[in-house]
Amino acid sequence: MMRMRVTPDRSLKCQRTLDTSPSGLEVGYQMFSINDKSMGAGEPIRVRQGERVLMHLLNASASMNRSVALPGHRFQIVAMDGNPVPTPQTVDVIYLGPGERVDAIVEMTQPGVWIFGTTAGRRT
């Protein structure tokens, strides 16, 4: 058995940073579905003001990051990839990587008709 010892060279300075912005060669999808229905094809989920809704979200894409929002409402993240989070956090937008799952609770505090959907990957 051979043993190796690795010591980091702290004198080296990073010359460049990795650019992760899209190059234009990515495979993109302009459609997504919720409960197997594209926008406008499904029945609305009817809720009353003050009701809490548990949403199980899955980004089934193999290559695209997605972000979803429900204007005027906030999500309490309670689980990620099937595992409860130790300290639930409240967020305005949920960011999902490829294959990632998030369970979130939304308290419906704003009356009206709301469209739940993607924010087209824009971070604001």
PDB file of N, CA and C in Angstrom, residues 21-118:
ATOM      1  N   SER A  21     -21.414  31.592 -16.729  1.00  0.00           N
ATOM      2  CA  SER A  21     -22.542  32.159 -17.458  1.00  0.00           C
ATOM      3  C   SER A  21     -22.818  31.319 -18.711  1.00  0.00           C
ATOM      4  N   PRO A  22     -24.091  31.301 -19.159  1.00  0.00           N
ATOM      5  CA  PRO A  22     -24.431  30.495 -20.332  1.00  0.00           C
ATOM      6  C   PRO A  22     -23.623  30.900 -21.560  1.00  0.00           C
ATOM      7  N   SER A  23     -23.229  29.919 -22.358  1.00  0.00           N
ATOM      8  CA  SER A  23     -22.430  30.182 -23.562  1.00  0.00           C
ATOM      9  C   SER A  23     -23.291  30.245 -24.814  1.00  0.00           C
ATOM     10  N   GLY A  24     -24.565  29.882 -24.693  1.00  0.00           N
ATOM     11  CA  GLY A  24     -25.442  29.853 -25.857  1.00  0.00           C
ATOM     12  C   GLY A  24     -25.523  28.480 -26.492  1.00  0.00           C
ATOM     13  N   LEU A  25     -24.738  27.529 -25.995  1.00  0.00           N
ATOM     14  CA  LEU A  25     -24.751  26.176 -26.555  1.00  0.00           C
ATOM     15  C   LEU A  25     -25.585  25.210 -25.729  1.00  0.00           C
ATOM     16  N   GLU A  26     -26.204  25.704 -24.660  1.00  0.00           N
ATOM     17  CA  GLU A  26     -26.991  24.830 -23.794  1.00  0.00           C
ATOM     18  C   GLU A  26     -28.284  24.399 -24.481  1.00  0.00           C
ATOM     19  N   VAL A  27     -28.769  23.223 -24.107  1.00  0.00           N
ATOM     20  CA  VAL A  27     -30.063  22.761 -24.586  1.00  0.00           C
ATOM     21  C   VAL A  27     -31.105  23.391 -23.683  1.00  0.00           C
ATOM     22  N   GLY A  28     -31.998  24.184 -24.233  1.00  0.00           N
ATOM     23  CA  GLY A  28     -32.998  24.879 -23.428  1.00  0.00           C
ATOM     24  C   GLY A  28     -34.396  24.397 -23.732  1.00  0.00           C
ATOM     25  N   TYR A  29     -35.259  24.538 -22.768  1.00  0.00           N
ATOM     26  CA  TYR A  29     -36.654  24.139 -22.916  1.00  0.00           C
ATOM     27  C   TYR A  29     -37.518  25.330 -22.526  1.00  0.00           C
ATOM     28  N   GLN A  30     -38.441  25.696 -23.381  1.00  0.00           N
ATOM     29  CA  GLN A  30     -39.306  26.839 -23.104  1.00  0.00           C
ATOM     30  C   GLN A  30     -40.597  26.422 -22.409  1.00  0.00           C
ATOM     31  N   MET A  31     -40.808  25.136 -22.227  1.00  0.00           N
ATOM     32  CA  MET A  31     -42.044  24.641 -21.620  1.00  0.00           C
ATOM     33  C   MET A  31     -41.740  23.953 -20.296  1.00  0.00           C
ATOM     34  N   PHE A  32     -42.701  23.991 -19.417  1.00  0.00           N
ATOM     35  CA  PHE A  32     -42.638  23.201 -18.202  1.00  0.00           C
ATOM     36  C   PHE A  32     -44.069  22.871 -17.819  1.00  0.00           C
ATOM     37  N   SER A  33     -44.243  21.943 -16.913  1.00  0.00           N
ATOM     38  CA  SER A  33     -45.595  21.548 -16.527  1.00  0.00           C
ATOM     39  C   SER A  33     -45.712  21.509 -15.005  1.00  0.00           C
ATOM     40  N   ILE A  34     -46.913  21.695 -14.559  1.00  0.00           N
ATOM     41  CA  ILE A  34     -47.257  21.551 -13.145  1.00  0.00           C
ATOM     42  C   ILE A  34     -48.413  20.566 -13.095  1.00  0.00           C
ATOM     43  N   ASN A  35     -48.251  19.509 -12.326  1.00  0.00           N
ATOM     44  CA  ASN A  35     -49.230  18.421 -12.269  1.00  0.00           C
ATOM     45  C   ASN A  35     -49.544  17.882 -13.666  1.00  0.00           C
ATOM     46  N   ASP A  36     -48.497  17.723 -14.473  1.00  0.00           N
ATOM     47  CA  ASP A  36     -48.588  17.194 -15.837  1.00  0.00           C
ATOM     48  C   ASP A  36     -49.398  18.062 -16.785  1.00  0.00           C
ATOM     49  N   LYS A  37     -49.590  19.324 -16.482  1.00  0.00           N
ATOM     50  CA  LYS A  37     -50.340  20.238 -17.344  1.00  0.00           C
ATOM     51  C   LYS A  37     -49.496  21.471 -17.621  1.00  0.00           C
ATOM     52  N   SER A  38     -49.487  21.923 -18.885  1.00  0.00           N
ATOM     53  CA  SER A  38     -48.787  23.173 -19.198  1.00  0.00           C
ATOM     54  C   SER A  38     -49.707  24.344 -18.842  1.00  0.00           C
ATOM     55  N   MET A  39     -49.130  25.528 -18.802  1.00  0.00           N
ATOM     56  CA  MET A  39     -49.881  26.700 -18.382  1.00  0.00           C
ATOM     57  C   MET A  39     -51.147  26.893 -19.205  1.00  0.00           C
ATOM     58  N   GLY A  40     -52.263  27.067 -18.532  1.00  0.00           N
ATOM     59  CA  GLY A  40     -53.545  27.281 -19.188  1.00  0.00           C
ATOM     60  C   GLY A  40     -54.319  26.005 -19.460  1.00  0.00           C
ATOM     61  N   ALA A  41     -53.685  24.836 -19.297  1.00  0.00           N
ATOM     62  CA  ALA A  41     -54.359  23.575 -19.602  1.00  0.00           C
ATOM     63  C   ALA A  41     -54.926  22.900 -18.356  1.00  0.00           C
ATOM     64  N   GLY A  42     -54.537  23.335 -17.187  1.00  0.00           N
ATOM     65  CA  GLY A  42     -54.988  22.672 -15.959  1.00  0.00           C
ATOM     66  C   GLY A  42     -56.024  23.484 -15.209  1.00  0.00           C
ATOM     67  N   GLU A  43     -56.618  22.862 -14.233  1.00  0.00           N
ATOM     68  CA  GLU A  43     -57.569  23.529 -13.357  1.00  0.00           C
ATOM     69  C   GLU A  43     -56.811  24.298 -12.287  1.00  0.00           C
ATOM     70  N   PRO A  44     -57.285  25.463 -11.891  1.00  0.00           N
ATOM     71  CA  PRO A  44     -56.597  26.198 -10.827  1.00  0.00           C
ATOM     72  C   PRO A  44     -56.733  25.473  -9.488  1.00  0.00           C
ATOM     73  N   ILE A  45     -55.748  25.669  -8.652  1.00  0.00           N
ATOM     74  CA  ILE A  45     -55.823  25.150  -7.287  1.00  0.00           C
ATOM     75  C   ILE A  45     -56.527  26.223  -6.471  1.00  0.00           C
ATOM     76  N   ARG A  46     -57.667  25.900  -5.943  1.00  0.00           N
ATOM     77  CA  ARG A  46     -58.467  26.888  -5.224  1.00  0.00           C
ATOM     78  C   ARG A  46     -58.148  26.828  -3.736  1.00  0.00           C
ATOM     79  N   VAL A  47     -57.812  27.970  -3.186  1.00  0.00           N
ATOM     80  CA  VAL A  47     -57.490  28.055  -1.757  1.00  0.00           C
ATOM     81  C   VAL A  47     -58.160  29.293  -1.175  1.00  0.00           C
ATOM     82  N   ARG A  48     -58.306  29.279   0.134  1.00  0.00           N
ATOM     83  CA  ARG A  48     -58.859  30.436   0.836  1.00  0.00           C
ATOM     84  C   ARG A  48     -57.740  31.196   1.515  1.00  0.00           C
ATOM     85  N   GLN A  49     -57.992  32.479   1.757  1.00  0.00           N
ATOM     86  CA  GLN A  49     -57.008  33.295   2.444  1.00  0.00           C
ATOM     87  C   GLN A  49     -56.722  32.682   3.819  1.00  0.00           C
ATOM     88  N   GLY A  50     -55.431  32.586   4.149  1.00  0.00           N
ATOM     89  CA  GLY A  50     -55.016  32.011   5.426  1.00  0.00           C
ATOM     90  C   GLY A  50     -54.720  30.515   5.367  1.00  0.00           C
ATOM     91  N   GLU A  51     -55.168  29.833   4.296  1.00  0.00           N
ATOM     92  CA  GLU A  51     -54.863  28.407   4.163  1.00  0.00           C
ATOM     93  C   GLU A  51     -53.379  28.209   3.903  1.00  0.00           C
ATOM     94  N   ARG A  52     -52.875  27.070   4.353  1.00  0.00           N
ATOM     95  CA  ARG A  52     -51.481  26.703   4.093  1.00  0.00           C
ATOM     96  C   ARG A  52     -51.469  25.557   3.094  1.00  0.00           C
ATOM     97  N   VAL A  53     -50.599  25.695   2.085  1.00  0.00           N
ATOM     98  CA  VAL A  53     -50.509  24.701   1.014  1.00  0.00           C
ATOM     99  C   VAL A  53     -49.100  24.123   1.024  1.00  0.00           C
ATOM    100  N   LEU A  54     -49.010  22.786   1.068  1.00  0.00           N
ATOM    101  CA  LEU A  54     -47.719  22.104   0.975  1.00  0.00           C
ATOM    102  C   LEU A  54     -47.479  21.763  -0.490  1.00  0.00           C
ATOM    103  N   MET A  55     -46.366  22.247  -1.033  1.00  0.00           N
ATOM    104  CA  MET A  55     -46.024  21.991  -2.430  1.00  0.00           C
ATOM    105  C   MET A  55     -44.793  21.106  -2.495  1.00  0.00           C
ATOM    106  N   HIS A  56     -44.872  20.061  -3.323  1.00  0.00           N
ATOM    107  CA  HIS A  56     -43.734  19.183  -3.596  1.00  0.00           C
ATOM    108  C   HIS A  56     -43.246  19.550  -4.993  1.00  0.00           C
ATOM    109  N   LEU A  57     -42.073  20.152  -5.074  1.00  0.00           N
ATOM    110  CA  LEU A  57     -41.555  20.629  -6.351  1.00  0.00           C
ATOM    111  C   LEU A  57     -40.394  19.751  -6.806  1.00  0.00           C
ATOM    112  N   LEU A  58     -40.349  19.466  -8.102  1.00  0.00           N
ATOM    113  CA  LEU A  58     -39.275  18.673  -8.692  1.00  0.00           C
ATOM    114  C   LEU A  58     -38.861  19.329  -9.989  1.00  0.00           C
ATOM    115  N   ASN A  59     -37.583  19.569 -10.153  1.00  0.00           N
ATOM    116  CA  ASN A  59     -37.049  20.017 -11.437  1.00  0.00           C
ATOM    117  C   ASN A  59     -36.623  18.762 -12.181  1.00  0.00           C
ATOM    118  N   ALA A  60     -37.452  18.308 -13.110  1.00  0.00           N
ATOM    119  CA  ALA A  60     -37.191  17.065 -13.821  1.00  0.00           C
ATOM    120  C   ALA A  60     -36.219  17.243 -14.983  1.00  0.00           C
ATOM    121  N   SER A  61     -35.735  18.442 -15.192  1.00  0.00           N
ATOM    122  CA  SER A  61     -34.760  18.689 -16.250  1.00  0.00           C
ATOM    123  C   SER A  61     -33.417  18.064 -15.887  1.00  0.00           C
ATOM    124  N   ALA A  62     -32.715  17.596 -16.902  1.00  0.00           N
ATOM    125  CA  ALA A  62     -31.380  17.037 -16.685  1.00  0.00           C
ATOM    126  C   ALA A  62     -30.297  18.100 -16.823  1.00  0.00           C
ATOM    127  N   SER A  63     -30.680  19.297 -17.310  1.00  0.00           N
ATOM    128  CA  SER A  63     -29.633  20.272 -17.568  1.00  0.00           C
ATOM    129  C   SER A  63     -29.966  21.719 -17.190  1.00  0.00           C
ATOM    130  N   MET A  64     -31.207  22.016 -16.912  1.00  0.00           N
ATOM    131  CA  MET A  64     -31.606  23.414 -16.686  1.00  0.00           C
ATOM    132  C   MET A  64     -31.902  23.691 -15.212  1.00  0.00           C
ATOM    133  N   ASN A  65     -31.409  24.814 -14.716  1.00  0.00           N
ATOM    134  CA  ASN A  65     -31.807  25.304 -13.400  1.00  0.00           C
ATOM    135  C   ASN A  65     -33.143  26.007 -13.556  1.00  0.00           C
ATOM    136  N   ARG A  66     -33.977  25.930 -12.548  1.00  0.00           N
ATOM    137  CA  ARG A  66     -35.278  26.596 -12.570  1.00  0.00           C
ATOM    138  C   ARG A  66     -35.462  27.371 -11.277  1.00  0.00           C
ATOM    139  N   SER A  67     -36.208  28.439 -11.361  1.00  0.00           N
ATOM    140  CA  SER A  67     -36.607  29.169 -10.168  1.00  0.00           C
ATOM    141  C   SER A  67     -38.099  29.417 -10.287  1.00  0.00           C
ATOM    142  N   VAL A  68     -38.807  29.269  -9.187  1.00  0.00           N
ATOM    143  CA  VAL A  68     -40.258  29.447  -9.189  1.00  0.00           C
ATOM    144  C   VAL A  68     -40.649  30.419  -8.090  1.00  0.00           C
ATOM    145  N   ALA A  69     -41.744  31.140  -8.341  1.00  0.00           N
ATOM    146  CA  ALA A  69     -42.224  32.123  -7.386  1.00  0.00           C
ATOM    147  C   ALA A  69     -43.744  32.184  -7.437  1.00  0.00           C
ATOM    148  N   LEU A  70     -44.311  32.701  -6.393  1.00  0.00           N
ATOM    149  CA  LEU A  70     -45.744  32.951  -6.293  1.00  0.00           C
ATOM    150  C   LEU A  70     -45.868  34.381  -5.784  1.00  0.00           C
ATOM    151  N   PRO A  71     -46.058  35.342  -6.681  1.00  0.00           N
ATOM    152  CA  PRO A  71     -46.004  36.754  -6.297  1.00  0.00           C
ATOM    153  C   PRO A  71     -46.865  37.076  -5.077  1.00  0.00           C
ATOM    154  N   GLY A  72     -46.301  37.854  -4.183  1.00  0.00           N
ATOM    155  CA  GLY A  72     -47.025  38.265  -2.983  1.00  0.00           C
ATOM    156  C   GLY A  72     -47.009  37.244  -1.861  1.00  0.00           C
ATOM    157  N   HIS A  73     -46.361  36.110  -2.075  1.00  0.00           N
ATOM    158  CA  HIS A  73     -46.313  35.047  -1.076  1.00  0.00           C
ATOM    159  C   HIS A  73     -44.870  34.616  -0.848  1.00  0.00           C
ATOM    160  N   ARG A  74     -44.651  33.951   0.272  1.00  0.00           N
ATOM    161  CA  ARG A  74     -43.320  33.437   0.606  1.00  0.00           C
ATOM    162  C   ARG A  74     -43.417  31.939   0.877  1.00  0.00           C
ATOM    163  N   PHE A  75     -42.337  31.229   0.574  1.00  0.00           N
ATOM    164  CA  PHE A  75     -42.270  29.781   0.764  1.00  0.00           C
ATOM    165  C   PHE A  75     -41.466  29.485   2.027  1.00  0.00           C
ATOM    166  N   GLN A  76     -41.950  28.543   2.830  1.00  0.00           N
ATOM    167  CA  GLN A  76     -41.150  28.041   3.946  1.00  0.00           C
ATOM    168  C   GLN A  76     -40.612  26.685   3.519  1.00  0.00           C
ATOM    169  N   ILE A  77     -39.306  26.590   3.313  1.00  0.00           N
ATOM    170  CA  ILE A  77     -38.672  25.351   2.855  1.00  0.00           C
ATOM    171  C   ILE A  77     -38.608  24.385   4.037  1.00  0.00           C
ATOM    172  N   VAL A  78     -39.253  23.214   3.888  1.00  0.00           N
ATOM    173  CA  VAL A  78     -39.279  22.246   4.986  1.00  0.00           C
ATOM    174  C   VAL A  78     -38.493  20.977   4.676  1.00  0.00           C
ATOM    175  N   ALA A  79     -38.222  20.711   3.388  1.00  0.00           N
ATOM    176  CA  ALA A  79     -37.432  19.525   3.031  1.00  0.00           C
ATOM    177  C   ALA A  79     -36.756  19.761   1.681  1.00  0.00           C
ATOM    178  N   MET A  80     -35.592  19.126   1.534  1.00  0.00           N
ATOM    179  CA  MET A  80     -34.871  19.180   0.264  1.00  0.00           C
ATOM    180  C   MET A  80     -34.428  17.771  -0.091  1.00  0.00           C
ATOM    181  N   ASP A  81     -34.728  17.358  -1.308  1.00  0.00           N
ATOM    182  CA  ASP A  81     -34.402  16.012  -1.793  1.00  0.00           C
ATOM    183  C   ASP A  81     -34.894  14.932  -0.841  1.00  0.00           C
ATOM    184  N   GLY A  82     -36.065  15.149  -0.259  1.00  0.00           N
ATOM    185  CA  GLY A  82     -36.692  14.148   0.611  1.00  0.00           C
ATOM    186  C   GLY A  82     -36.222  14.159   2.047  1.00  0.00           C
ATOM    187  N   ASN A  83     -35.322  15.059   2.393  1.00  0.00           N
ATOM    188  CA  ASN A  83     -34.793  15.129   3.755  1.00  0.00           C
ATOM    189  C   ASN A  83     -35.270  16.409   4.434  1.00  0.00           C
ATOM    190  N   PRO A  84     -35.825  16.291   5.651  1.00  0.00           N
ATOM    191  CA  PRO A  84     -36.244  17.502   6.359  1.00  0.00           C
ATOM    192  C   PRO A  84     -35.051  18.428   6.589  1.00  0.00           C
ATOM    193  N   VAL A  85     -35.271  19.720   6.447  1.00  0.00           N
ATOM    194  CA  VAL A  85     -34.194  20.672   6.724  1.00  0.00           C
ATOM    195  C   VAL A  85     -34.158  20.932   8.225  1.00  0.00           C
ATOM    196  N   PRO A  86     -32.973  21.067   8.816  1.00  0.00           N
ATOM    197  CA  PRO A  86     -32.878  21.266  10.264  1.00  0.00           C
ATOM    198  C   PRO A  86     -33.532  22.568  10.731  1.00  0.00           C
ATOM    199  N   THR A  87     -33.390  23.632   9.947  1.00  0.00           N
ATOM    200  CA  THR A  87     -33.976  24.918  10.290  1.00  0.00           C
ATOM    201  C   THR A  87     -34.720  25.441   9.068  1.00  0.00           C
ATOM    202  N   PRO A  88     -36.054  25.283   9.025  1.00  0.00           N
ATOM    203  CA  PRO A  88     -36.803  25.763   7.862  1.00  0.00           C
ATOM    204  C   PRO A  88     -36.556  27.249   7.616  1.00  0.00           C
ATOM    205  N   GLN A  89     -36.369  27.605   6.347  1.00  0.00           N
ATOM    206  CA  GLN A  89     -36.119  28.985   5.944  1.00  0.00           C
ATOM    207  C   GLN A  89     -37.275  29.483   5.089  1.00  0.00           C
ATOM    208  N   THR A  90     -37.525  30.775   5.143  1.00  0.00           N
ATOM    209  CA  THR A  90     -38.575  31.386   4.336  1.00  0.00           C
ATOM    210  C   THR A  90     -37.923  32.194   3.213  1.00  0.00           C
ATOM    211  N   VAL A  91     -38.400  31.961   1.973  1.00  0.00           N
ATOM    212  CA  VAL A  91     -37.807  32.613   0.801  1.00  0.00           C
ATOM    213  C   VAL A  91     -38.914  33.111  -0.136  1.00  0.00           C
ATOM    214  N   ASP A  92     -38.553  34.086  -0.981  1.00  0.00           N
ATOM    215  CA  ASP A  92     -39.485  34.605  -1.989  1.00  0.00           C
ATOM    216  C   ASP A  92     -39.489  33.746  -3.247  1.00  0.00           C
ATOM    217  N   VAL A  93     -38.314  33.218  -3.594  1.00  0.00           N
ATOM    218  CA  VAL A  93     -38.132  32.436  -4.822  1.00  0.00           C
ATOM    219  C   VAL A  93     -37.433  31.137  -4.458  1.00  0.00           C
ATOM    220  N   ILE A  94     -37.865  30.042  -5.072  1.00  0.00           N
ATOM    221  CA  ILE A  94     -37.209  28.750  -4.874  1.00  0.00           C
ATOM    222  C   ILE A  94     -36.360  28.461  -6.102  1.00  0.00           C
ATOM    223  N   TYR A  95     -35.081  28.203  -5.877  1.00  0.00           N
ATOM    224  CA  TYR A  95     -34.154  27.855  -6.954  1.00  0.00           C
ATOM    225  C   TYR A  95     -33.935  26.349  -6.936  1.00  0.00           C
ATOM    226  N   LEU A  96     -34.173  25.697  -8.086  1.00  0.00           N
ATOM    227  CA  LEU A  96     -34.058  24.245  -8.205  1.00  0.00           C
ATOM    228  C   LEU A  96     -33.007  23.889  -9.249  1.00  0.00           C
ATOM    229  N   GLY A  97     -32.028  23.099  -8.848  1.00  0.00           N
ATOM    230  CA  GLY A  97     -31.052  22.575  -9.791  1.00  0.00           C
ATOM    231  C   GLY A  97     -31.628  21.356 -10.495  1.00  0.00           C
ATOM    232  N   PRO A  98     -30.965  20.846 -11.530  1.00  0.00           N
ATOM    233  CA  PRO A  98     -31.447  19.656 -12.232  1.00  0.00           C
ATOM    234  C   PRO A  98     -31.652  18.482 -11.267  1.00  0.00           C
ATOM    235  N   GLY A  99     -32.819  17.880 -11.325  1.00  0.00           N
ATOM    236  CA  GLY A  99     -33.133  16.720 -10.497  1.00  0.00           C
ATOM    237  C   GLY A  99     -33.397  17.030  -9.028  1.00  0.00           C
ATOM    238  N   GLU A 100     -33.377  18.289  -8.652  1.00  0.00           N
ATOM    239  CA  GLU A 100     -33.554  18.652  -7.242  1.00  0.00           C
ATOM    240  C   GLU A 100     -35.033  18.703  -6.870  1.00  0.00           C
ATOM    241  N   ARG A 101     -35.315  18.293  -5.627  1.00  0.00           N
ATOM    242  CA  ARG A 101     -36.680  18.321  -5.086  1.00  0.00           C
ATOM    243  C   ARG A 101     -36.714  19.229  -3.862  1.00  0.00           C
ATOM    244  N   VAL A 102     -37.797  19.985  -3.744  1.00  0.00           N
ATOM    245  CA  VAL A 102     -37.993  20.860  -2.589  1.00  0.00           C
ATOM    246  C   VAL A 102     -39.438  20.741  -2.134  1.00  0.00           C
ATOM    247  N   ASP A 103     -39.639  20.616  -0.836  1.00  0.00           N
ATOM    248  CA  ASP A 103     -40.973  20.666  -0.240  1.00  0.00           C
ATOM    249  C   ASP A 103     -41.086  22.005   0.471  1.00  0.00           C
ATOM    250  N   ALA A 104     -42.154  22.740   0.165  1.00  0.00           N
ATOM    251  CA  ALA A 104     -42.319  24.069   0.737  1.00  0.00           C
ATOM    252  C   ALA A 104     -43.776  24.304   1.120  1.00  0.00           C
ATOM    253  N   ILE A 105     -43.965  25.042   2.194  1.00  0.00           N
ATOM    254  CA  ILE A 105     -45.305  25.421   2.646  1.00  0.00           C
ATOM    255  C   ILE A 105     -45.506  26.895   2.306  1.00  0.00           C
ATOM    256  N   VAL A 106     -46.675  27.197   1.738  1.00  0.00           N
ATOM    257  CA  VAL A 106     -47.036  28.573   1.426  1.00  0.00           C
ATOM    258  C   VAL A 106     -48.309  28.903   2.191  1.00  0.00           C
ATOM    259  N   GLU A 107     -48.273  29.994   2.948  1.00  0.00           N
ATOM    260  CA  GLU A 107     -49.496  30.476   3.585  1.00  0.00           C
ATOM    261  C   GLU A 107     -50.110  31.501   2.639  1.00  0.00           C
ATOM    262  N   MET A 108     -51.337  31.250   2.236  1.00  0.00           N
ATOM    263  CA  MET A 108     -52.002  32.102   1.256  1.00  0.00           C
ATOM    264  C   MET A 108     -52.520  33.363   1.959  1.00  0.00           C
ATOM    265  N   THR A 109     -51.685  34.387   1.978  1.00  0.00           N
ATOM    266  CA  THR A 109     -52.005  35.605   2.717  1.00  0.00           C
ATOM    267  C   THR A 109     -52.617  36.693   1.836  1.00  0.00           C
ATOM    268  N   GLN A 110     -52.455  36.587   0.530  1.00  0.00           N
ATOM    269  CA  GLN A 110     -52.935  37.620  -0.386  1.00  0.00           C
ATOM    270  C   GLN A 110     -54.135  37.094  -1.179  1.00  0.00           C
ATOM    271  N   PRO A 111     -55.291  37.740  -1.059  1.00  0.00           N
ATOM    272  CA  PRO A 111     -56.438  37.293  -1.854  1.00  0.00           C
ATOM    273  C   PRO A 111     -56.214  37.614  -3.328  1.00  0.00           C
ATOM    274  N   GLY A 112     -56.862  36.864  -4.194  1.00  0.00           N
ATOM    275  CA  GLY A 112     -56.763  37.129  -5.625  1.00  0.00           C
ATOM    276  C   GLY A 112     -56.421  35.893  -6.414  1.00  0.00           C
ATOM    277  N   VAL A 113     -56.148  36.092  -7.689  1.00  0.00           N
ATOM    278  CA  VAL A 113     -55.765  35.017  -8.600  1.00  0.00           C
ATOM    279  C   VAL A 113     -54.269  35.164  -8.844  1.00  0.00           C
ATOM    280  N   TRP A 114     -53.524  34.081  -8.619  1.00  0.00           N
ATOM    281  CA  TRP A 114     -52.071  34.127  -8.742  1.00  0.00           C
ATOM    282  C   TRP A 114     -51.600  33.047  -9.685  1.00  0.00           C
ATOM    283  N   ILE A 115     -50.599  33.368 -10.472  1.00  0.00           N
ATOM    284  CA  ILE A 115     -50.009  32.385 -11.381  1.00  0.00           C
ATOM    285  C   ILE A 115     -48.698  31.923 -10.770  1.00  0.00           C
ATOM    286  N   PHE A 116     -48.613  30.627 -10.542  1.00  0.00           N
ATOM    287  CA  PHE A 116     -47.400  30.021  -9.996  1.00  0.00           C
ATOM    288  C   PHE A 116     -46.562  29.573 -11.170  1.00  0.00           C
ATOM    289  N   GLY A 117     -45.336  30.038 -11.248  1.00  0.00           N
ATOM    290  CA  GLY A 117     -44.542  29.629 -12.389  1.00  0.00           C
ATOM    291  C   GLY A 117     -43.087  30.008 -12.274  1.00  0.00           C
ATOM    292  N   THR A 118     -42.386  29.777 -13.357  1.00  0.00           N
ATOM    293  CA  THR A 118     -40.958  29.999 -13.393  1.00  0.00           C
ATOM    294  C   THR A 118     -40.627  31.479 -13.496  1.00  0.00           C
TER     295      THR A 118
END
